[in-house]
Short mmCIF file of C-alpha atoms in Angstrom, two decimals:
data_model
loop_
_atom_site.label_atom_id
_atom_site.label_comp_id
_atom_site.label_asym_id
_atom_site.label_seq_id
_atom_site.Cartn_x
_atom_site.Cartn_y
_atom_site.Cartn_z
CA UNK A 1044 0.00 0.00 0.00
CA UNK A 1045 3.17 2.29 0.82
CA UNK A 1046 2.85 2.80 -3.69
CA UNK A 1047 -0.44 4.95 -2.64
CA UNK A 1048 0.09 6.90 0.19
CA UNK A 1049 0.99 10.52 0.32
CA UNK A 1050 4.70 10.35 -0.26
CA UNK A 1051 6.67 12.70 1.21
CA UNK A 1052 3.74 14.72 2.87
CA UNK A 1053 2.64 11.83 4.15
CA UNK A 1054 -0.90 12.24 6.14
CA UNK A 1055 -0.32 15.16 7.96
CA UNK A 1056 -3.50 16.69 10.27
CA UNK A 1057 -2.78 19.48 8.96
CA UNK A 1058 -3.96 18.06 5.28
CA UNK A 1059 -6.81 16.40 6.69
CA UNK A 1060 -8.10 19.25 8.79
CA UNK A 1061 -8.03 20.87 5.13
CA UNK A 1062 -9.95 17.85 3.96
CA UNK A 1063 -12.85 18.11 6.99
CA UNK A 1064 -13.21 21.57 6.21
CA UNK A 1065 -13.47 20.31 2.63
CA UNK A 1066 -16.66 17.98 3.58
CA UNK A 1067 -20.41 18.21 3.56
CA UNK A 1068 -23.28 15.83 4.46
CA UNK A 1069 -23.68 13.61 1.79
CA UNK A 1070 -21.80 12.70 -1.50
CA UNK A 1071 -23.15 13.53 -4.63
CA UNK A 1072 -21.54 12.21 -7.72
CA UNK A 1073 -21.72 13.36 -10.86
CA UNK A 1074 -20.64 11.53 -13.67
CA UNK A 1075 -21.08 13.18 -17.27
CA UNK A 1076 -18.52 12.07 -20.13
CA UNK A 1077 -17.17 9.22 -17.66
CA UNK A 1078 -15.44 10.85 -15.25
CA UNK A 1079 -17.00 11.73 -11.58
CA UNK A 1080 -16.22 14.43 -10.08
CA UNK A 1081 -16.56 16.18 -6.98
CA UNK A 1082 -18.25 19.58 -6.83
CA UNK A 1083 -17.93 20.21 -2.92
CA UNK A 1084 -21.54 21.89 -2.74
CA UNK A 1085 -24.76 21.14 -3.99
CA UNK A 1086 -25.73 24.11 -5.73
CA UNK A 1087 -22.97 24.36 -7.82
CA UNK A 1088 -22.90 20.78 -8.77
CA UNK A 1089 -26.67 20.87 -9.76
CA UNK A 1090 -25.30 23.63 -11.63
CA UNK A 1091 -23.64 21.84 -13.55
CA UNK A 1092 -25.95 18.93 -14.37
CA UNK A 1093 -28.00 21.56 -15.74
CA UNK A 1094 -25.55 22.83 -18.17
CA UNK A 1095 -24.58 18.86 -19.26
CA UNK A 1096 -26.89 16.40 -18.36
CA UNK A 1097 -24.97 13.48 -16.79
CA UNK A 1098 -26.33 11.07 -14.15
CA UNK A 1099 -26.05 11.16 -10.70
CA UNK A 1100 -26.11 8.57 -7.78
CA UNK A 1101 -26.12 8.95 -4.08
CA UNK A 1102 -23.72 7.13 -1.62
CA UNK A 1103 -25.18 6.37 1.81
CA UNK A 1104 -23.01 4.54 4.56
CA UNK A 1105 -22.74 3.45 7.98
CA UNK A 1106 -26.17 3.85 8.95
CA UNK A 1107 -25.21 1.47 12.17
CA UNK A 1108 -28.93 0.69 12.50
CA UNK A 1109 -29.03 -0.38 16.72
CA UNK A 1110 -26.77 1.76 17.87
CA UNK A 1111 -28.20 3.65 20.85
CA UNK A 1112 -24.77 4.53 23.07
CA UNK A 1113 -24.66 8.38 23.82
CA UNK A 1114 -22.44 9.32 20.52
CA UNK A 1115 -26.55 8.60 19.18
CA UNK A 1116 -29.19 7.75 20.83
CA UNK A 1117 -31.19 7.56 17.80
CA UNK A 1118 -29.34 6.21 14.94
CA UNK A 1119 -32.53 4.81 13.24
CA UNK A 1120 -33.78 8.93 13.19
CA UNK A 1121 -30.83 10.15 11.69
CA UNK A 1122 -30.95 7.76 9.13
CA UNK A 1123 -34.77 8.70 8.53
CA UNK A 1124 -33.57 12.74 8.21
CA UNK A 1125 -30.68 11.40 5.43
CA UNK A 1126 -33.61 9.58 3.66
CA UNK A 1127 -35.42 12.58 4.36
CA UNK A 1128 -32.72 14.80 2.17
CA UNK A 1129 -32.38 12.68 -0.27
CA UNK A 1130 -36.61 12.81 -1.45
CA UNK A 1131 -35.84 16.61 -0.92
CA UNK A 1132 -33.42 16.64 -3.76
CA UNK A 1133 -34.47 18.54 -6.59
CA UNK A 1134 -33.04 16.00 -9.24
CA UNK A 1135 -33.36 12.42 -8.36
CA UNK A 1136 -30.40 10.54 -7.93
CA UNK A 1137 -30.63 7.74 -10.18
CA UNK A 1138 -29.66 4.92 -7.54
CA UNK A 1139 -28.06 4.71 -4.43
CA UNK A 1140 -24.97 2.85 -3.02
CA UNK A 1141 -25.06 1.87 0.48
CA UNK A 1142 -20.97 1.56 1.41
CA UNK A 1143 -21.38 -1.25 4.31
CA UNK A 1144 -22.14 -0.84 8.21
CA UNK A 1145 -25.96 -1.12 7.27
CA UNK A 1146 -26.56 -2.61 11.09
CA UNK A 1147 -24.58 -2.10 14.24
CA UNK A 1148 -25.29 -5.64 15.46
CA UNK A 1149 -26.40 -8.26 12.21
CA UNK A 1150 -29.56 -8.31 13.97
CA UNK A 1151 -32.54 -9.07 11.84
CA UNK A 1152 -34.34 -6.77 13.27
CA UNK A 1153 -31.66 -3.72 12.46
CA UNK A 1154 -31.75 -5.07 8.57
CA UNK A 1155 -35.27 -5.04 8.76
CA UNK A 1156 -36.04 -1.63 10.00
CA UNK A 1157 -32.49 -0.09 8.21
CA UNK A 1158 -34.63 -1.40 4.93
CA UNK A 1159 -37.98 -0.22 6.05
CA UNK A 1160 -36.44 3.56 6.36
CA UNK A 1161 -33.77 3.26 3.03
CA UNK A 1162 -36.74 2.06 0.83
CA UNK A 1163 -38.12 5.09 1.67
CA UNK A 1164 -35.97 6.80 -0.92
CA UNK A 1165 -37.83 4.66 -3.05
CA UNK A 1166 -34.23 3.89 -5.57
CA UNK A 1167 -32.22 1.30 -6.61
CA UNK A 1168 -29.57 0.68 -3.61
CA UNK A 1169 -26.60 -1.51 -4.48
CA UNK A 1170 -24.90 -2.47 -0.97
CA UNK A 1171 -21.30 -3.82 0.08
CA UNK A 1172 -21.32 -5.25 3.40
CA UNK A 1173 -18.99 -3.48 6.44
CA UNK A 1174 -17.78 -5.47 9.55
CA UNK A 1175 -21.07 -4.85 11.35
CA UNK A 1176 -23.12 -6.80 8.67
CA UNK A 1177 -21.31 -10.12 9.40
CA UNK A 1178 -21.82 -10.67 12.87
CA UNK A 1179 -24.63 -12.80 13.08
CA UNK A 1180 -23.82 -16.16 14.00
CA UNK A 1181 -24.77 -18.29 10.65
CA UNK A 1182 -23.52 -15.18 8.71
CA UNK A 1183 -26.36 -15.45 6.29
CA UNK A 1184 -28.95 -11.74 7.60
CA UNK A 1185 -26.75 -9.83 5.25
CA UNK A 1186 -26.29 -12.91 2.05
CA UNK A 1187 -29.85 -13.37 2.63
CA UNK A 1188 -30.69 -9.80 1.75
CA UNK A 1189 -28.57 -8.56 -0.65
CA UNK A 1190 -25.70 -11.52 -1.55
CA UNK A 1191 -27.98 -12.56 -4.38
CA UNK A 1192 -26.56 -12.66 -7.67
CA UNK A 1193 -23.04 -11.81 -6.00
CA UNK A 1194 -19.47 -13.44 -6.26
CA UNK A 1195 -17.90 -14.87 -2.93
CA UNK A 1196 -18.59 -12.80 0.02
CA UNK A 1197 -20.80 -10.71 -1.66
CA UNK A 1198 -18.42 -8.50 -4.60
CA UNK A 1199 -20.01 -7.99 -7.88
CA UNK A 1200 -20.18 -5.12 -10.83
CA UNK A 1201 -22.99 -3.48 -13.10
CA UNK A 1202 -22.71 -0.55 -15.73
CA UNK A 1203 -25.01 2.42 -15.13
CA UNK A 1204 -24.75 5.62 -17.30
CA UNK A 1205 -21.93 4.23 -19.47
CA UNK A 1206 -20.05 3.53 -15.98
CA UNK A 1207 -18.31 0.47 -14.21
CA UNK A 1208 -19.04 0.27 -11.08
CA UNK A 1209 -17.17 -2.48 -8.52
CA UNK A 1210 -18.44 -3.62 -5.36
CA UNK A 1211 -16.00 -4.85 -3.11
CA UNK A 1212 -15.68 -6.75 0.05
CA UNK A 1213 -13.08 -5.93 2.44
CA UNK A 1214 -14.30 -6.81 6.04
CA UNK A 1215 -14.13 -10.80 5.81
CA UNK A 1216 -10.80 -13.32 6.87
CA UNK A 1217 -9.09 -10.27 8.47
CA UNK A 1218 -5.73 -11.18 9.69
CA UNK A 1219 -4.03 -10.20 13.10
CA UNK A 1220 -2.23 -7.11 13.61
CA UNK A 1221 -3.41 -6.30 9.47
CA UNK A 1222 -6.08 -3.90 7.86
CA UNK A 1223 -8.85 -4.47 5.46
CA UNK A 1224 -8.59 -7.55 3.39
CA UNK A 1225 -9.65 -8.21 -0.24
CA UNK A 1226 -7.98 -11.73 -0.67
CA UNK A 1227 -6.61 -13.46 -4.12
CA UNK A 1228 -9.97 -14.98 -5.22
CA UNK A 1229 -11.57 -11.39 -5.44
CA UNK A 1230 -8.66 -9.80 -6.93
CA UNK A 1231 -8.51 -12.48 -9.52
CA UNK A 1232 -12.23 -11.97 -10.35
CA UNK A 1233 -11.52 -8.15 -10.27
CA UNK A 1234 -8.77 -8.42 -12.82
CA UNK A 1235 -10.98 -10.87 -14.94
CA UNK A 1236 -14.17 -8.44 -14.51
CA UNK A 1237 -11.87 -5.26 -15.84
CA UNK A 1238 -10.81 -7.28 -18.79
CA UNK A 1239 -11.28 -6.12 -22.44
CA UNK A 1240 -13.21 -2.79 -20.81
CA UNK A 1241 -12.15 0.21 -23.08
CA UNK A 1242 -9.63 2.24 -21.04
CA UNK A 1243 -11.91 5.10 -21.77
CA UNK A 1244 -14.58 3.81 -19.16
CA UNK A 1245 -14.67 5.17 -16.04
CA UNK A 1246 -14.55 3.48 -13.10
CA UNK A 1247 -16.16 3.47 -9.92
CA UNK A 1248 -14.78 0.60 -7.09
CA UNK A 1249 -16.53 0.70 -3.83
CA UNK A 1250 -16.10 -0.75 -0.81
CA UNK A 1251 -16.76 -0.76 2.95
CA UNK A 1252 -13.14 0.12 4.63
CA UNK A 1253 -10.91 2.71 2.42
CA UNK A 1254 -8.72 1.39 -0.18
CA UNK A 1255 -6.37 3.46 0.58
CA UNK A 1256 -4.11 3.45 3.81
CA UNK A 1257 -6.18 6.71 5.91
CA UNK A 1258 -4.72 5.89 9.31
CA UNK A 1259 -2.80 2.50 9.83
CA UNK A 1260 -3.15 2.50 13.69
CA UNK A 1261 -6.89 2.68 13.61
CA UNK A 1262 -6.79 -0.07 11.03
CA UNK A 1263 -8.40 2.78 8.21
CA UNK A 1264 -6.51 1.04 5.20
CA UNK A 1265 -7.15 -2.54 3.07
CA UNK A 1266 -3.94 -4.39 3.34
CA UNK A 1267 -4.03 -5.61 -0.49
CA UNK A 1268 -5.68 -2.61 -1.38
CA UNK A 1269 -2.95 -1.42 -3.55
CA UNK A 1270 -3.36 -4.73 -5.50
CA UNK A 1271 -6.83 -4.13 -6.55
CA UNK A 1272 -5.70 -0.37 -7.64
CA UNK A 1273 -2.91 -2.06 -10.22
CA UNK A 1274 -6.12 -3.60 -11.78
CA UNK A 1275 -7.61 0.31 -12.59
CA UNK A 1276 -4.16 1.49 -13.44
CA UNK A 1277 -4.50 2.70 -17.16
CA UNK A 1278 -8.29 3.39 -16.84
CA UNK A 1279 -8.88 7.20 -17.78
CA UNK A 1280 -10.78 7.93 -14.70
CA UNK A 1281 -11.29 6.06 -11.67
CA UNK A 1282 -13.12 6.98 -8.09
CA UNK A 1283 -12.93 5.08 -5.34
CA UNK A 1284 -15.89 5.11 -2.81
CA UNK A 1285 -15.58 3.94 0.92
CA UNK A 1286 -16.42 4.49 4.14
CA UNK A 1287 -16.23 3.13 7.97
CA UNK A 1288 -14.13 6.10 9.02
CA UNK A 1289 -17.38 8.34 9.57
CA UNK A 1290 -16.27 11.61 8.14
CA UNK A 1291 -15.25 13.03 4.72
CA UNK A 1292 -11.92 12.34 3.45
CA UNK A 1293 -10.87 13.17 -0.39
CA UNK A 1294 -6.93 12.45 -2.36
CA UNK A 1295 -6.60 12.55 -5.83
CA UNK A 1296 -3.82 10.85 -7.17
CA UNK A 1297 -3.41 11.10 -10.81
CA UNK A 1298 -6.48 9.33 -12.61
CA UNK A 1299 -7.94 8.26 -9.16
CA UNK A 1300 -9.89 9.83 -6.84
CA UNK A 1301 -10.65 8.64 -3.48
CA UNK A 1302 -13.48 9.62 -1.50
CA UNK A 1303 -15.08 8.87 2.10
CA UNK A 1304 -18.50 9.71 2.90
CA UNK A 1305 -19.74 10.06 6.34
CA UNK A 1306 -22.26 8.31 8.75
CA UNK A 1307 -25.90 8.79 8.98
CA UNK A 1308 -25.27 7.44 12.73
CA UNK A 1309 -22.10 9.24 14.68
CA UNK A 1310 -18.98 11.17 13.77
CA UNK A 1311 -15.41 9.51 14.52
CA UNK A 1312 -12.24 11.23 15.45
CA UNK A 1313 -9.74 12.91 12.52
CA UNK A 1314 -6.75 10.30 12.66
CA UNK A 1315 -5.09 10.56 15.64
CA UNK A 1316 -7.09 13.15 17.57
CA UNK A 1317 -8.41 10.63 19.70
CA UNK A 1318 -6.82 7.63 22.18
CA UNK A 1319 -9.35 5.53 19.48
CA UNK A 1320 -11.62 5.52 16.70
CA UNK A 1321 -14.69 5.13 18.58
CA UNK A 1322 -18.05 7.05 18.30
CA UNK A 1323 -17.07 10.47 19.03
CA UNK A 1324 -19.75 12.17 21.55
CA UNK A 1325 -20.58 15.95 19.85
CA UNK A 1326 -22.84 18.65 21.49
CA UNK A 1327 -26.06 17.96 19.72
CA UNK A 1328 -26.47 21.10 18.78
CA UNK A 1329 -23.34 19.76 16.12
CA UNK A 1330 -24.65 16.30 15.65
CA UNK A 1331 -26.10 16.61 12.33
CA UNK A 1332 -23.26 18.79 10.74
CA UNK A 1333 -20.97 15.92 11.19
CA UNK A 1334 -23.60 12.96 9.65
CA UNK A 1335 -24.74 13.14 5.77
CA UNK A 1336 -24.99 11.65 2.58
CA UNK A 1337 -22.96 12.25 -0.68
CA UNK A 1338 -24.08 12.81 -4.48
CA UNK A 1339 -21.76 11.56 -6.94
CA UNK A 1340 -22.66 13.51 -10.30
CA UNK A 1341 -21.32 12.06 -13.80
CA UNK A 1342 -20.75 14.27 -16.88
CA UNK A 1343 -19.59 13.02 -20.27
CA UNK A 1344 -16.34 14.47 -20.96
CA UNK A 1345 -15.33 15.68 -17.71
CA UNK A 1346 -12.74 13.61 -16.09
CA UNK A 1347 -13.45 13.47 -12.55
CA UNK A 1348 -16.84 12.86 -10.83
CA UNK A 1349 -18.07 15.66 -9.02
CA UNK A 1350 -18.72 14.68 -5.26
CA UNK A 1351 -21.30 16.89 -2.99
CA UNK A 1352 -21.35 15.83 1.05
CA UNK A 1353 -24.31 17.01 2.43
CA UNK A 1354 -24.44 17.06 6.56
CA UNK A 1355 -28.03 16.65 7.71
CA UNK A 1356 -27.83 19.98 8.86
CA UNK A 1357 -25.24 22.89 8.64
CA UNK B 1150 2.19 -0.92 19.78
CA UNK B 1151 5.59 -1.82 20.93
CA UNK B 1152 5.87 0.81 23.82
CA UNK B 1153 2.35 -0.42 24.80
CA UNK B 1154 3.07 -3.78 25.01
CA UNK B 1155 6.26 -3.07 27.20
CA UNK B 1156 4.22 -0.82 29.44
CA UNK B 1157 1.43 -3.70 29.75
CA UNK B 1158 3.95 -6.29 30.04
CA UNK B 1159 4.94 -4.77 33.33
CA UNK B 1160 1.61 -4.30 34.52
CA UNK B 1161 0.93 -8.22 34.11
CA UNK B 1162 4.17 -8.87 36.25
CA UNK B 1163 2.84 -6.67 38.86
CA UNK B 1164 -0.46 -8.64 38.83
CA UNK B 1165 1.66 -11.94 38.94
CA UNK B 1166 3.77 -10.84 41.97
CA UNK B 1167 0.80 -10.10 43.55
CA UNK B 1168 -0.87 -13.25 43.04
CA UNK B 1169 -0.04 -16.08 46.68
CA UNK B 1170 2.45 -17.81 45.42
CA UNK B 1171 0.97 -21.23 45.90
CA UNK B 1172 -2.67 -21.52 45.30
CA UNK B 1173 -5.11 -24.47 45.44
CA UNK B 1174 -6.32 -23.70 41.88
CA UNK B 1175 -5.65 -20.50 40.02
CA UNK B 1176 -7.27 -17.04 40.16
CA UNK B 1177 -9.60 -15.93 37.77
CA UNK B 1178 -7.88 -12.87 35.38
CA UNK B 1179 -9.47 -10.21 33.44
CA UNK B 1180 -8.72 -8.16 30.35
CA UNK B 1181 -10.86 -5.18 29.77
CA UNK B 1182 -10.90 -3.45 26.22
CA UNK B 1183 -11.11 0.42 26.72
CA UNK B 1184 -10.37 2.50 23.28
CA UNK B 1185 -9.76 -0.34 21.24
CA UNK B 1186 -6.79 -1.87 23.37
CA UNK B 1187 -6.82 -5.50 25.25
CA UNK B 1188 -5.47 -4.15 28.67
CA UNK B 1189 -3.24 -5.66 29.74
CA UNK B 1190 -1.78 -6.63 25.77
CA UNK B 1191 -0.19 -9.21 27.67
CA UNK B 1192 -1.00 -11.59 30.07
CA UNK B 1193 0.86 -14.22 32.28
CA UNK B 1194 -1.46 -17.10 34.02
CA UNK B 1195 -1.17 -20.33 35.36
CA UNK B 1196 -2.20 -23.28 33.79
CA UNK B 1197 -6.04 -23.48 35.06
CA UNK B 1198 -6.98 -19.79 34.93
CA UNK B 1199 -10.25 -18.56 33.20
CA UNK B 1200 -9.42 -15.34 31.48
CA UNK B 1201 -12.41 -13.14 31.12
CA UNK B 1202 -12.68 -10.64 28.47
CA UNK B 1203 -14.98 -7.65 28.86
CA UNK B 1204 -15.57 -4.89 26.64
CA UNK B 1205 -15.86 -1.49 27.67
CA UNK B 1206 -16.30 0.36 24.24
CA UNK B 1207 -19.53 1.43 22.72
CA UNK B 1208 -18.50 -0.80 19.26
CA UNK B 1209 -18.28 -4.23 19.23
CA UNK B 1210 -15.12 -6.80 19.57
CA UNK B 1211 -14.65 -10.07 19.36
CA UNK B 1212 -11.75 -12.41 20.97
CA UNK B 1213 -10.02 -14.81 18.46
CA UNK B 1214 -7.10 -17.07 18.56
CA UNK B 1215 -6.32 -18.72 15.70
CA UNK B 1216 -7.48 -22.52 16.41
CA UNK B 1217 -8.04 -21.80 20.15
CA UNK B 1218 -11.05 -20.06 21.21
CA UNK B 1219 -13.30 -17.21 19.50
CA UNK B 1220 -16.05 -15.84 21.34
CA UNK B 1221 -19.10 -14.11 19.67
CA UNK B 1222 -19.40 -10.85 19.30
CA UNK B 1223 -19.06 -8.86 22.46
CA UNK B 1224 -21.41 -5.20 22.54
CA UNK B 1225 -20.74 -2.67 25.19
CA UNK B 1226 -20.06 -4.85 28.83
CA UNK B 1227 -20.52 -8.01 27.62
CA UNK B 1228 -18.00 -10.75 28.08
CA UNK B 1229 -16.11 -13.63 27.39
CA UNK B 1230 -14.27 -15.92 29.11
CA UNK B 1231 -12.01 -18.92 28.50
CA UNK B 1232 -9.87 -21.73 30.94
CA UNK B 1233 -6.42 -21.78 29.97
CA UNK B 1234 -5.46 -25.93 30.60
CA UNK B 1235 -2.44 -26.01 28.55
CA UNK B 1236 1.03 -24.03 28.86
CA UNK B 1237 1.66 -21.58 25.90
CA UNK B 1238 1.41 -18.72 24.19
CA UNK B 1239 -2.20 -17.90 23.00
CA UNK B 1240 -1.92 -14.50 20.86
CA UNK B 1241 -5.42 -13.35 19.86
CA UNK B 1242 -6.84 -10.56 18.04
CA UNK B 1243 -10.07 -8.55 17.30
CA UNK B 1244 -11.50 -10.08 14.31
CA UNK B 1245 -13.35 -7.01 13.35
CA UNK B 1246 -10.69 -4.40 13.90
CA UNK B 1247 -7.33 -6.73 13.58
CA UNK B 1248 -5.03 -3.88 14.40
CA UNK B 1249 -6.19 -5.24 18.23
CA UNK B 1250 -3.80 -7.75 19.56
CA UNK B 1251 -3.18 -9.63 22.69
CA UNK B 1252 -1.00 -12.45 24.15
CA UNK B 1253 -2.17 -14.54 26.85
CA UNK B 1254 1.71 -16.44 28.36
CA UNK B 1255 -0.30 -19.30 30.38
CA UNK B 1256 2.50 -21.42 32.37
#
């Protein structure tokens, strides 16, 4: 992973204080010509869709449907008020992708009432599963729901608006003392899936934990992450999509963009601020400025996808 | 990690010191997990002692060692505990955020 991380900056608080002040609520993507790209507000990326019609999805994550510790009481509200903002959008996002950490617990209940509240947005969700989806006993609440018609632990890929999108799994077999794992089977199938695609196609790869190595002592990084980015190497535009870290994080290096939405359940700590990465306790008067949604907007001819986080409030 | 372990390590001697020196059957141990760390990281017992495991964080752990014991998936104050009846080393690890370790020295 060292091929992908800042270099010589390295991740300095300084740059990721710059990338917090950067974030919003939600992420809006815009894809038009094959490239996403990230707009930073929404007005000015509905702005754009205006001028060049692209298509636009929403990313949704951690909604930690159970959770009730003091962080939030309520995590099934706040994920009612995200739903909320999305129906409130002026231009409906075309699907949805829900980046993992759907329950806090695998109970069947939290699946059932985190889809009772998500349908609400009445669109297509695609989901990847996060650590907190596999914790049933059997392992089968989370295959049950949405592993049909998936490869292994759940990864699979579909085209929307002349895009590739890959849905990754990177929360299963992790190993002692490591990060995120993808494993060789899902790498194979990811260089096999990427095969004879036009280099001209963007792509989108999404996944629960980042693919990129955020914060090493918290775990924030995929251990063969840097494997699966060789497979997009060559592409003419490529975004990655994650989140488990609860709060917006963006890098662009070269063709690839990397993005991290936030909860719609509780804020975590910036790297480091923090003896751990647990849920971070906020006045509630600042709550909802630190949870959202994202838009991912996609414009033809445009290489990067523009992203809009959108807090619940603020 | 590696100053942490150190730090813990001397805490667990402490504990052993402390312990009678002969006992009719061992004492019962703990490990709490506060902000993502098994405290202490490491852990010496005798053969016979139940370790118990309880988590003090409002996310879920779990205890694994590799072909050994894994308990289910702890929430906030739940816990887990397992009787040591062979000498060893017994390293273990959070399953859901790996960058947890532990080492339980049972002699």
């Amino acid at each position: 992973m060292s091929g992908h991380d800042h270099g010589d900056d390295g991740v300095s608080r300084r740059k990721v204080l710059e990338c917090m002040t950067w974030a919003g609520t939600g992420v809006l993507w815009t894809v038009t010509g094959g490239v996403p790209r990230s707009l930073g507000i929404i007005d000015s990326a509905q702005a754009a869709t205006a001028a060049a019609p692209g298509m636009s999805f929403l990313q949704i994550s951690d909604s930690h449907v159970g959770f009730d510790k003091p962080a939030n009481p309520n995590a099934l509200g706040t994920l009612e008020e995200a739903v909320g903002k999305i129906n409130a959008m002026p231009a409906k996002p075309s699907f949805m992708i829900h980046t993992g950490d759907i329950t806090h617990l695998s109970k069947a209940a939290e699946f059932d009432n985190a889809d009772r509240i998500i349908s609400q947005a009445k669109l297509d969700v695609h989901y990847v599963p996060g650590e907190h989806d596999f914790l049933d006993e059997e392992v089968k609440f989370y295959r049950e729901r949405y592993g049909r018609g998936t490869k292994g632990q759940g990864w699979y890929s579909f085209d929307a608006g002349g895009v590739h999108f890959v849905g990754l799994v990177n929360v299963v077999d992790l190993k002692a003392g490591g990060l995120g794992n993808l494993g060789a089977e899902q790498l194979a199938w990811l260089e096999d899936d990427l095969r004879g695609k036009s280099k001209s196609t963007p792509i989108v790869l999404f996944a629960h934990i980042p693919l990129w190595t955020v914060y090493p002592e918290w775990g924030w990084g995929t251990e063969d992450g840097g494997r699966a980015l060789e497979h997009v190497k060559g592409f003419g535009s490529v975004t990655v999509l994650n989140g488990h870290i609860h709060q917006v994080m963006q890098k662009v290096e070269g063709n690839v963009t990397f993005h991290t939405a936030r909860s719609t359940a509780f804020p975590q700590p910036a790297p480091g601020a923090a003896p751990s990465p647990g849920p971070m306790k906020v006045e509630d008067a600042r709550l909802r400025s630190m949870l959202g949604v994202a838009s991912i907007n996609f414009k033809q001819n445009e290489q990067r996808l523009a992203i809009i986080d959108t807090p619940l409030q603020g | 990690m590696k100053t942490l372990n150190r730090r813990d390590f001397g805490v667990a001697l402490a504990a052993a010191v402390l312990l009678p020196a002969t006992t009719a059957r061992a004492d019962d141990m703990g490990v709490h997990i506060d902000n993502f760390v098994f405290q202490p990281a490491e852990l010496k017992v005798k053969v016979g002692t139940t370790v118990t495991w309880t988590n003090r964080d409002d996310i879920p752990h779990t205890i694994v060692s590799a072909g050994k014991f894994r308990s289910k998936t702890l929430d906030t104050d739940d816990k887990f505990s397992f009787t040591f009846t062979n000498p060893g080393d017994y390293k273990y690890f959070c399953s859901l955020h790996p960058h947890m370790t532990g080492m339980i020295k049972v002699e």
